[in-house]
Short mmCIF file of C-alpha atoms in Angstrom, two decimals:
data_model
loop_
_atom_site.label_atom_id
_atom_site.label_comp_id
_atom_site.label_asym_id
_atom_site.label_seq_id
_atom_site.Cartn_x
_atom_site.Cartn_y
_atom_site.Cartn_z
CA MET A 1 108.65 124.28 98.67
CA TRP A 2 109.79 120.29 98.16
CA ARG A 3 113.17 120.42 97.82
CA GLY A 4 113.86 119.48 102.47
CA LEU A 5 111.71 117.02 101.68
CA GLU A 6 112.55 115.27 98.74
CA THR A 7 116.61 115.81 99.58
CA GLY A 8 115.66 113.57 102.60
CA SER A 9 116.34 115.89 104.81
CA ARG A 10 114.52 115.62 108.58
CA VAL A 11 111.16 117.66 108.90
CA PRO A 12 111.61 120.90 109.97
CA ARG A 13 110.48 120.48 113.63
CA GLN A 14 108.04 123.31 114.23
CA SER A 15 107.40 124.87 118.32
CA SER A 16 103.40 124.51 119.74
CA THR A 17 102.21 125.57 122.90
CA LEU A 18 101.09 122.08 124.62
CA PRO A 19 96.75 122.55 125.54
CA PRO A 20 95.78 122.24 128.72
CA LYS A 21 95.25 118.99 130.24
CA PRO A 22 92.35 117.48 130.46
CA PRO A 23 91.04 115.85 134.23
CA SER A 24 92.64 112.70 135.16
CA ALA A 25 91.26 110.24 133.48
CA ARG A 26 90.39 107.73 136.39
CA ASN A 27 91.59 103.59 136.85
CA ARG A 28 90.15 101.15 137.08
CA PRO A 29 91.14 98.26 139.30
CA GLY A 30 91.60 95.25 137.53
CA GLY A 31 90.03 96.59 134.99
CA PRO A 32 89.52 98.80 131.41
CA GLY A 33 92.34 101.93 132.07
CA PRO A 34 91.61 105.56 131.36
CA VAL A 35 87.51 105.48 131.50
CA LEU A 36 86.04 107.00 128.90
CA ASP A 37 82.83 109.29 129.97
CA THR A 38 85.52 111.24 132.26
CA ALA A 39 84.99 115.34 131.56
CA LEU A 40 87.43 116.96 129.33
CA GLY A 41 88.81 120.54 129.36
CA PRO A 42 88.99 123.38 127.75
CA GLY A 43 89.98 123.09 123.47
CA ALA A 44 92.69 123.57 122.23
CA ALA A 45 94.29 126.27 120.96
CA ASN A 46 96.72 125.38 117.99
CA PRO A 47 93.57 123.71 115.42
CA PRO A 48 93.73 120.38 115.54
CA LEU A 49 95.22 117.39 113.82
CA VAL A 50 92.64 115.11 114.32
CA GLY A 51 88.85 115.95 112.69
CA ARG A 52 85.66 116.04 114.98
CA SER A 53 83.51 114.44 111.85
CA ALA A 54 84.92 110.88 110.97
CA VAL A 55 85.87 110.20 114.27
CA ALA A 56 81.57 111.40 116.06
CA LYS A 57 81.00 109.59 113.49
CA ALA A 58 82.71 106.15 113.98
CA ALA A 59 82.24 107.09 118.08
CA ALA A 60 78.93 106.11 117.81
CA LEU A 61 80.28 102.42 117.69
CA LEU A 62 80.38 103.48 122.02
CA GLU A 63 77.64 101.81 124.01
CA HIS A 64 77.33 105.29 125.66
CA PRO A 65 77.01 108.94 124.16
CA THR A 66 78.93 110.26 127.15
CA ARG A 67 82.04 108.20 125.85
CA SER A 68 81.61 108.90 122.32
CA ARG A 69 81.52 112.67 122.64
CA ALA A 70 85.14 112.88 125.41
CA LEU A 71 86.65 110.26 122.84
CA ALA A 72 85.46 112.45 119.67
CA GLY A 73 87.00 115.82 122.38
CA ARG A 74 90.00 113.95 122.89
CA LEU A 75 91.37 113.20 119.64
CA ALA A 76 90.19 115.81 118.18
CA ARG A 77 92.66 118.15 120.48
CA CYS A 78 95.31 115.95 119.47
CA THR A 79 98.41 118.28 119.51
CA PRO A 80 102.33 117.76 118.87
CA ALA A 81 104.46 117.48 121.62
CA ALA A 82 107.68 116.69 120.71
CA ALA A 83 107.18 114.70 117.85
CA ALA A 84 108.39 116.86 114.88
CA VAL A 85 104.94 117.68 112.56
CA VAL A 86 104.71 120.01 109.86
CA ARG A 87 100.51 121.38 109.03
CA PHE A 88 100.11 122.03 105.18
CA GLY A 89 96.71 124.52 103.92
CA GLY A 90 96.24 124.07 100.48
CA VAL A 91 98.28 121.32 99.60
CA THR A 92 97.05 118.52 98.39
CA ARG A 93 97.75 114.96 97.43
CA ASP A 94 99.13 114.84 93.86
CA GLU A 95 101.52 117.00 95.17
CA ILE A 96 103.18 114.87 97.58
CA PRO A 97 107.25 113.38 96.06
CA THR A 98 106.60 109.68 95.29
CA PRO A 99 107.33 106.98 96.29
CA ALA A 100 105.93 108.41 99.28
CA LEU A 101 103.73 106.54 102.57
CA LEU A 102 100.27 108.30 102.99
CA LEU A 103 97.32 108.27 105.80
CA ASP A 104 94.14 108.18 105.55
CA LEU A 105 92.78 109.54 108.37
CA ASP A 106 89.40 108.87 108.87
CA ARG A 107 90.17 105.32 108.30
CA PHE A 108 93.00 105.58 110.72
CA GLU A 109 90.70 107.40 113.54
CA ARG A 110 87.70 104.70 112.45
CA ASN A 111 89.97 102.35 113.74
CA LEU A 112 91.11 104.23 116.30
CA VAL A 113 87.80 104.55 117.60
CA ARG A 114 86.28 100.77 116.65
CA MET A 115 89.69 99.12 118.86
CA ALA A 116 88.76 101.23 121.94
CA ALA A 117 85.38 100.73 121.71
CA HIS A 118 85.79 96.37 121.67
CA VAL A 119 88.74 96.50 124.46
CA ALA A 120 86.41 99.42 126.83
CA ARG A 121 82.72 96.86 125.75
CA HIS A 122 85.17 93.69 126.98
CA GLY A 123 86.39 95.70 129.96
CA LYS A 124 89.89 95.20 128.75
CA SER A 125 92.82 98.01 128.70
CA LEU A 126 94.21 98.91 125.53
CA ARG A 127 98.18 99.12 125.32
CA PRO A 128 98.95 99.03 121.61
CA HIS A 129 102.13 97.62 119.67
CA ALA A 130 103.51 100.92 118.15
CA LYS A 131 106.58 98.28 116.72
CA THR A 132 103.43 98.99 113.11
CA HIS A 133 103.85 102.72 113.13
CA ARG A 134 107.06 103.80 114.80
CA SER A 135 105.47 107.72 115.01
CA PRO A 136 105.07 109.28 118.68
CA GLU A 137 102.29 111.30 116.76
CA ILE A 138 100.57 108.07 116.05
CA ALA A 139 101.07 106.74 119.55
CA ARG A 140 99.19 109.95 120.99
CA ARG A 141 96.54 109.63 119.13
CA GLN A 142 95.59 105.73 119.92
CA ILE A 143 96.80 107.07 123.99
CA ALA A 144 93.77 109.85 123.65
CA ALA A 145 91.34 107.15 122.22
CA GLY A 146 91.96 105.30 125.60
CA ALA A 147 95.20 103.12 125.52
CA LEU A 148 96.97 102.64 128.32
CA GLY A 149 100.80 103.80 126.73
CA VAL A 150 102.17 102.06 123.72
CA ALA A 151 104.56 99.01 123.78
CA VAL A 152 107.30 98.29 121.60
CA ALA A 153 109.26 95.87 120.61
CA LYS A 154 113.05 97.63 121.32
CA LEU A 155 114.91 99.62 123.81
CA GLY A 156 115.82 102.19 120.77
CA GLU A 157 111.61 102.79 120.04
CA ALA A 158 111.64 103.42 123.56
CA GLU A 159 113.41 105.70 123.93
CA VAL A 160 112.37 107.62 121.12
CA MET A 161 108.68 107.35 122.61
CA ALA A 162 110.33 108.85 125.85
CA ALA A 163 111.60 111.89 124.35
CA ALA A 164 108.10 112.87 122.80
CA GLY A 165 106.43 112.30 126.24
CA ILE A 166 104.83 109.12 125.48
CA ARG A 167 104.37 107.95 128.66
CA GLY A 168 103.21 104.49 129.77
CA LEU A 169 105.62 102.28 127.10
CA MET A 170 106.37 98.21 127.90
CA ILE A 171 109.47 96.91 126.57
CA THR A 172 108.35 93.68 124.82
CA THR A 173 111.23 92.52 124.65
CA GLU A 174 114.14 91.17 126.71
CA VAL A 175 116.82 94.30 127.71
CA VAL A 176 119.77 91.88 127.84
CA PRO A 177 124.03 93.47 127.08
CA PRO A 178 125.41 95.50 129.72
CA ASP A 179 124.77 98.89 127.54
CA LYS A 180 120.90 98.12 127.18
CA ILE A 181 120.52 97.17 131.06
CA ASP A 182 122.43 101.09 131.39
CA ARG A 183 120.11 103.00 128.89
CA LEU A 184 117.11 101.52 130.38
CA VAL A 185 117.97 102.54 133.59
CA ARG A 186 118.25 106.38 132.15
CA LEU A 187 114.79 105.68 130.44
CA ALA A 188 113.55 104.59 133.04
CA THR A 189 114.32 108.07 135.51
CA GLN A 190 112.18 109.91 132.40
CA ALA A 191 110.08 107.36 131.77
CA PRO A 192 109.52 105.96 135.56
CA ASP A 193 105.99 103.92 134.56
CA THR A 194 108.05 102.31 131.65
CA LEU A 195 107.46 98.79 131.86
CA VAL A 196 109.91 94.96 130.80
CA VAL A 197 109.79 91.88 130.26
CA VAL A 198 111.84 89.23 131.20
CA ASP A 199 112.38 85.18 130.75
CA ASP A 200 115.29 84.95 132.65
CA ALA A 201 116.64 85.02 136.12
CA SER A 202 120.61 86.30 135.09
CA ASN A 203 118.83 88.67 133.40
CA ALA A 204 116.43 89.95 136.21
CA ARG A 205 119.23 89.32 138.76
CA ASP A 206 121.52 92.06 136.11
CA LEU A 207 118.76 95.22 135.81
CA SER A 208 118.05 94.54 139.87
CA ARG A 209 121.35 94.88 140.12
CA ALA A 210 121.12 98.19 137.89
CA ALA A 211 118.33 99.97 138.92
CA ALA A 212 119.25 99.51 142.66
CA ALA A 213 122.66 101.57 141.65
CA ALA A 214 120.91 103.85 140.80
CA GLY A 215 118.05 104.58 142.63
CA VAL A 216 114.29 103.52 139.88
CA VAL A 217 112.28 100.49 139.99
CA LEU A 218 111.49 99.20 137.10
CA GLY A 219 107.87 96.69 136.75
CA VAL A 220 108.61 93.43 135.08
CA LEU A 221 106.22 91.11 133.61
CA VAL A 222 107.42 87.41 133.35
CA ASP A 223 107.28 86.70 129.72
CA VAL A 224 105.98 83.34 128.97
CA ASP A 225 106.46 81.08 125.99
CA VAL A 226 102.83 80.58 124.90
CA GLY A 227 103.85 77.78 121.87
CA GLY A 228 105.75 81.40 119.24
CA ARG A 229 109.17 79.23 120.05
CA ARG A 230 110.35 83.30 120.29
CA THR A 231 110.96 84.05 123.79
CA GLY A 232 109.01 83.33 126.97
CA ILE A 233 109.95 81.28 130.20
CA ALA A 234 108.16 77.41 130.12
CA PRO A 235 104.47 78.19 131.95
CA GLY A 236 103.17 77.27 135.32
CA GLU A 237 106.17 76.63 137.40
CA PRO A 238 109.51 77.40 136.18
CA ALA A 239 107.19 81.28 135.03
CA LEU A 240 106.53 80.86 139.09
CA ALA A 241 110.34 80.34 140.10
CA LEU A 242 111.40 83.11 137.90
CA ALA A 243 107.75 85.11 139.47
CA ARG A 244 109.43 84.68 143.05
CA GLU A 245 112.88 85.80 141.95
CA VAL A 246 112.02 88.89 141.18
CA VAL A 247 110.16 89.48 143.76
CA SER A 248 112.80 88.71 146.22
CA LEU A 249 115.47 91.16 143.66
CA PRO A 250 116.01 94.50 144.67
CA GLY A 251 115.10 97.10 142.35
CA LEU A 252 112.51 95.07 140.89
CA ARG A 253 108.48 95.32 141.29
CA LEU A 254 106.62 92.39 139.59
CA ARG A 255 103.56 93.59 138.34
CA GLY A 256 102.64 90.62 136.04
CA LEU A 257 102.71 88.06 132.68
CA GLN A 258 102.85 88.92 129.65
CA GLY A 259 102.07 86.50 126.17
CA TYR A 260 102.36 86.82 122.74
CA ALA A 261 101.09 83.63 120.53
CA GLY A 262 101.85 85.49 117.72
CA GLN A 263 102.11 82.04 115.75
CA CYS A 264 98.34 82.32 115.89
CA ALA A 265 97.37 86.08 114.64
CA HIS A 266 97.65 85.17 110.94
CA VAL A 267 95.87 81.40 110.72
CA VAL A 268 93.10 81.48 107.80
CA GLY A 269 90.24 81.64 108.98
CA TRP A 270 88.11 82.87 112.21
CA GLN A 271 87.17 79.28 114.11
CA ALA A 272 90.43 78.37 113.30
CA ARG A 273 92.23 81.29 114.09
CA ARG A 274 90.15 81.33 117.45
CA GLU A 275 91.12 77.26 118.42
CA ALA A 276 94.79 78.04 118.12
CA SER A 277 94.30 80.77 119.71
CA ARG A 278 92.63 80.14 122.83
CA ALA A 279 94.62 76.20 122.95
CA ALA A 280 98.58 78.85 123.32
CA MET A 281 97.37 81.24 125.37
CA ALA A 282 95.40 79.28 128.27
CA PRO A 283 98.66 77.74 129.40
CA LEU A 284 99.17 81.99 130.32
CA GLY A 285 96.60 81.91 132.54
CA ASP A 286 96.84 78.63 134.06
CA THR A 287 100.53 80.88 135.30
CA ARG A 288 98.51 83.31 136.37
CA ARG A 289 96.16 81.67 138.69
CA LEU A 290 98.82 79.69 139.51
CA LEU A 291 100.86 82.65 140.60
CA GLU A 292 97.61 83.72 143.10
CA ARG A 293 97.47 81.19 144.12
CA ALA A 294 101.61 81.81 145.63
CA GLY A 295 100.72 84.79 146.95
CA LEU A 296 101.84 87.29 144.19
CA ALA A 297 100.35 90.38 142.76
CA VAL A 298 99.76 89.49 139.81
CA GLU A 299 97.92 92.86 138.10
CA ILE A 300 98.52 92.84 133.89
CA VAL A 301 98.97 90.01 132.03
CA ALA A 302 99.35 90.83 128.61
CA GLY A 303 99.38 89.67 125.28
CA GLY A 304 97.53 89.77 121.61
CA SER A 305 97.60 91.05 118.17
CA THR A 306 95.22 92.66 115.53
CA GLY A 307 94.63 88.96 114.30
CA THR A 308 92.59 87.35 117.92
CA PHE A 309 91.90 90.99 119.05
CA ASP A 310 87.95 89.39 118.80
CA ILE A 311 89.35 86.84 120.27
CA ASP A 312 91.30 87.20 122.83
CA VAL A 313 89.31 89.36 124.78
CA GLU A 314 87.13 85.96 125.72
CA MET A 315 89.93 84.95 127.82
CA PRO A 316 89.55 86.09 131.77
CA GLU A 317 92.58 86.29 133.24
CA LEU A 318 93.33 88.58 129.93
CA THR A 319 94.16 92.01 130.89
CA GLU A 320 95.41 93.64 128.22
CA LEU A 321 95.96 93.33 124.63
CA GLN A 322 98.98 94.33 122.00
CA SER A 323 96.96 95.10 118.70
CA GLY A 324 99.24 97.23 116.89
CA SER A 325 98.32 96.22 113.05
CA TYR A 326 94.57 97.45 113.75
CA CYS A 327 95.25 101.56 113.76
CA VAL A 328 96.14 101.30 110.14
CA MET A 329 96.12 97.09 108.35
CA ASP A 330 97.33 96.04 105.61
CA ILE A 331 97.23 93.28 102.91
CA ASP A 332 98.31 90.08 105.24
CA TYR A 333 95.15 90.93 107.93
CA ARG A 334 93.24 91.28 105.21
CA ARG A 335 93.56 88.34 103.77
CA ILE A 336 93.27 85.80 106.85
CA GLY A 337 89.14 86.35 107.28
CA GLY A 338 86.71 87.92 109.87
CA ARG A 339 84.84 86.84 112.65
CA GLY A 340 81.94 87.45 109.61
CA GLY A 341 83.30 86.07 106.07
CA ALA A 342 86.80 85.35 104.60
CA SER A 343 87.86 88.58 104.31
CA MET A 344 88.96 91.18 107.77
CA THR A 345 86.74 94.20 107.50
CA GLU A 346 86.24 94.62 110.96
CA PHE A 347 89.41 97.59 110.89
CA GLU A 348 90.00 100.12 107.63
CA THR A 349 92.76 100.13 105.22
CA ALA A 350 94.62 103.39 106.05
CA LEU A 351 98.32 103.36 104.85
CA THR A 352 98.98 103.58 101.03
CA VAL A 353 101.63 104.06 99.27
CA VAL A 354 101.56 106.03 96.40
CA ALA A 355 103.74 105.64 93.24
CA THR A 356 104.16 108.14 89.76
CA VAL A 357 104.50 105.78 86.76
CA VAL A 358 107.37 107.09 85.07
CA SER A 359 106.76 104.51 82.29
CA VAL A 360 104.47 102.98 79.71
CA PRO A 361 107.02 100.84 76.83
CA THR A 362 104.23 98.62 75.81
CA ALA A 363 101.23 98.36 75.26
CA ASP A 364 100.47 95.43 78.10
CA ARG A 365 103.87 97.40 80.77
CA ALA A 366 103.88 100.23 82.60
CA MET A 367 106.77 101.40 85.37
CA VAL A 368 106.92 102.91 88.86
CA ASP A 369 108.87 104.91 90.74
CA ALA A 370 108.69 102.31 93.68
CA GLY A 371 109.83 99.13 94.66
CA LEU A 372 112.12 97.20 96.61
CA LYS A 373 113.02 100.37 98.63
CA ALA A 374 109.29 101.12 98.82
CA PHE A 375 107.48 98.14 100.31
CA SER A 376 108.26 94.78 102.38
CA THR A 377 108.98 91.91 100.75
CA ASP A 378 108.34 89.23 102.96
CA LYS A 379 105.46 88.05 102.28
CA PRO A 380 104.34 86.26 98.69
CA PHE A 381 102.22 88.26 97.15
CA PRO A 382 102.88 91.57 95.80
CA PRO A 383 101.46 95.07 96.29
CA GLU A 384 97.54 95.83 94.64
CA ALA A 385 97.14 99.11 93.65
CA VAL A 386 94.02 100.85 95.16
CA GLU A 387 90.23 100.79 92.82
CA ARG A 388 92.65 99.91 89.75
CA PRO A 389 91.15 97.09 88.50
CA GLY A 390 93.56 95.42 85.65
CA ILE A 391 97.04 96.49 86.93
CA GLU A 392 99.26 93.98 88.59
CA TYR A 393 102.36 94.68 90.86
CA SER A 394 105.30 92.54 90.65
CA PHE A 395 108.67 93.77 92.49
CA ALA A 396 111.55 94.91 89.05
CA GLY A 397 114.23 96.31 91.00
CA ASP A 398 115.29 98.39 93.89
CA GLU A 399 113.25 101.45 92.77
CA HIS A 400 111.00 99.56 89.86
CA GLY A 401 107.90 97.99 90.09
CA ARG A 402 106.22 96.33 87.19
CA LEU A 403 102.32 96.70 86.14
CA THR A 404 101.38 93.97 84.49
CA ILE A 405 98.04 95.29 82.06
CA THR A 406 95.54 93.09 82.04
CA ASP A 407 93.06 95.41 80.79
CA ARG A 408 94.97 98.13 78.13
CA ASP A 409 91.25 100.58 78.35
CA ARG A 410 92.31 101.20 82.09
CA ALA A 411 95.79 101.72 81.13
CA PRO A 412 97.40 104.15 83.38
CA LYS A 413 99.05 106.98 81.62
CA LEU A 414 102.99 108.69 81.88
CA GLY A 415 102.98 110.94 84.77
CA GLU A 416 100.05 108.78 86.48
CA ARG A 417 99.57 108.37 90.49
CA ILE A 418 98.78 104.57 91.57
CA GLU A 419 98.34 104.49 95.42
CA PHE A 420 98.94 101.37 96.40
CA LEU A 421 97.81 98.59 100.12
CA PRO A 422 101.20 97.13 101.22
CA PRO A 423 101.62 93.63 101.67
CA HIS A 424 102.77 93.69 105.79
CA CYS A 425 102.59 97.87 107.38
CA ASP A 426 105.04 97.23 110.38
CA PRO A 427 108.05 97.07 107.96
CA THR A 428 106.60 99.50 105.00
CA ILE A 429 106.82 101.62 107.34
CA ASN A 430 110.13 101.86 108.12
CA LEU A 431 110.87 102.28 105.15
CA TYR A 432 110.21 105.88 105.19
CA ASP A 433 111.26 108.87 107.63
CA ARG A 434 107.67 110.59 107.16
CA ILE A 435 104.30 110.05 107.24
CA TRP A 436 101.51 111.65 105.15
CA ALA A 437 97.78 112.41 106.69
CA VAL A 438 95.69 113.37 104.57
CA ARG A 439 92.10 113.07 104.09
CA GLY A 440 90.61 113.22 101.11
CA ARG A 441 92.52 114.83 98.52
CA SER A 442 93.64 116.78 101.27
CA VAL A 443 97.70 116.81 102.90
CA GLU A 444 96.79 118.05 106.86
CA ALA A 445 100.19 117.05 108.39
CA VAL A 446 103.18 115.27 107.85
CA TRP A 447 104.91 113.56 111.07
CA ASP A 448 107.91 111.56 111.66
CA VAL A 449 108.90 107.75 111.64
CA ALA A 450 110.89 109.09 114.88
CA ALA A 451 111.53 105.26 116.14
CA ARG A 452 112.34 104.46 112.19
CA GLY A 453 115.09 102.30 112.34
CA ARG A 454 115.47 102.92 116.23
CA SER A 455 115.63 98.64 116.26
CA ASP A 456 118.63 99.14 118.97
#
């Protein structure tokens, strides 16, 4: 039954008939994207991959009952198009070959609804960052929950998403090499609403020449450095000069600004994080006003993170959030604290790695089949066993994890399966070909991590 999966082969692609499209969502000028209370069409013919119960309960967070019904219905009817999906009947999570990446659908769906409610309540839009999951199926569900589209870090991710039918793409890293500019122009013919960022006039001119030659128009955001010391032009006059350059070039259309304050995302303590984020993002707001005084239209001001999701909405100049990890969460975000306490509990940890105990050589030590190749290793803390007090994980090699047993009464047994929270969700997901979507003990679907490794 599992032979193809155990050998690492891709999950077979399943053809499916797409459900009737719901009526087009109205857009509020300068405000949120799809209006959540848009009337929806008839249900899909295919069985839903997202259950109604959890979504309907979580949708009570929305302020309007019509919005609740609409959002729950959109999620429930979300069906696959181009992404690889396999449905299962009667298969349980105990039959999944380990190590494997699991997504708790009930928690995941509640996270989607909570974020949708949050941005709608504050008059913002959401374009979640798909570098977190690299999965068209997850992107599809985020859009069904009201997102404008998804942000991606790299052109390769955008190509995968576009091939799967995802639109509303924003590439948040500059596209500079000539071969990638050629690919970007081809992508724009397939997904013409794709947005790209620039922080250099020469790059803007290169994009202009390629776009004009191909007869396409690229939507451009000026990338502004808001203290992260990564990409981005200086705010203020330098950003204005670049924006004017973009406006003057054929094949380009200035859409707005991007400013990502990644240095603030994991500041521990909500109040400290709020102060850091507000200080970092203030120059972005000033730059928007500068451009508008110069007569330049600024439709989009994008930024934000999961760590600052409830802080950046206070910024009137910001139009859309790029939070990504909120949909699955991890140990790192949980540890930074939330508005209400020392642990960030606004979103639930929906992602786990399941491993099998393959050796119990001593009374105080056990080994599992998930090591350095099963988890991200960029954080100073290890994976955590879920609901298993009395054991502590440490890395013991590429394919082994060591469990130090501190409570022998709860010692794991040979062959036992244990789930772990990953330290950092984004690079952990990138280690796997597929995500096992589970509800309770049952496997509902397997989703391809189709953009895995697409850092090109």
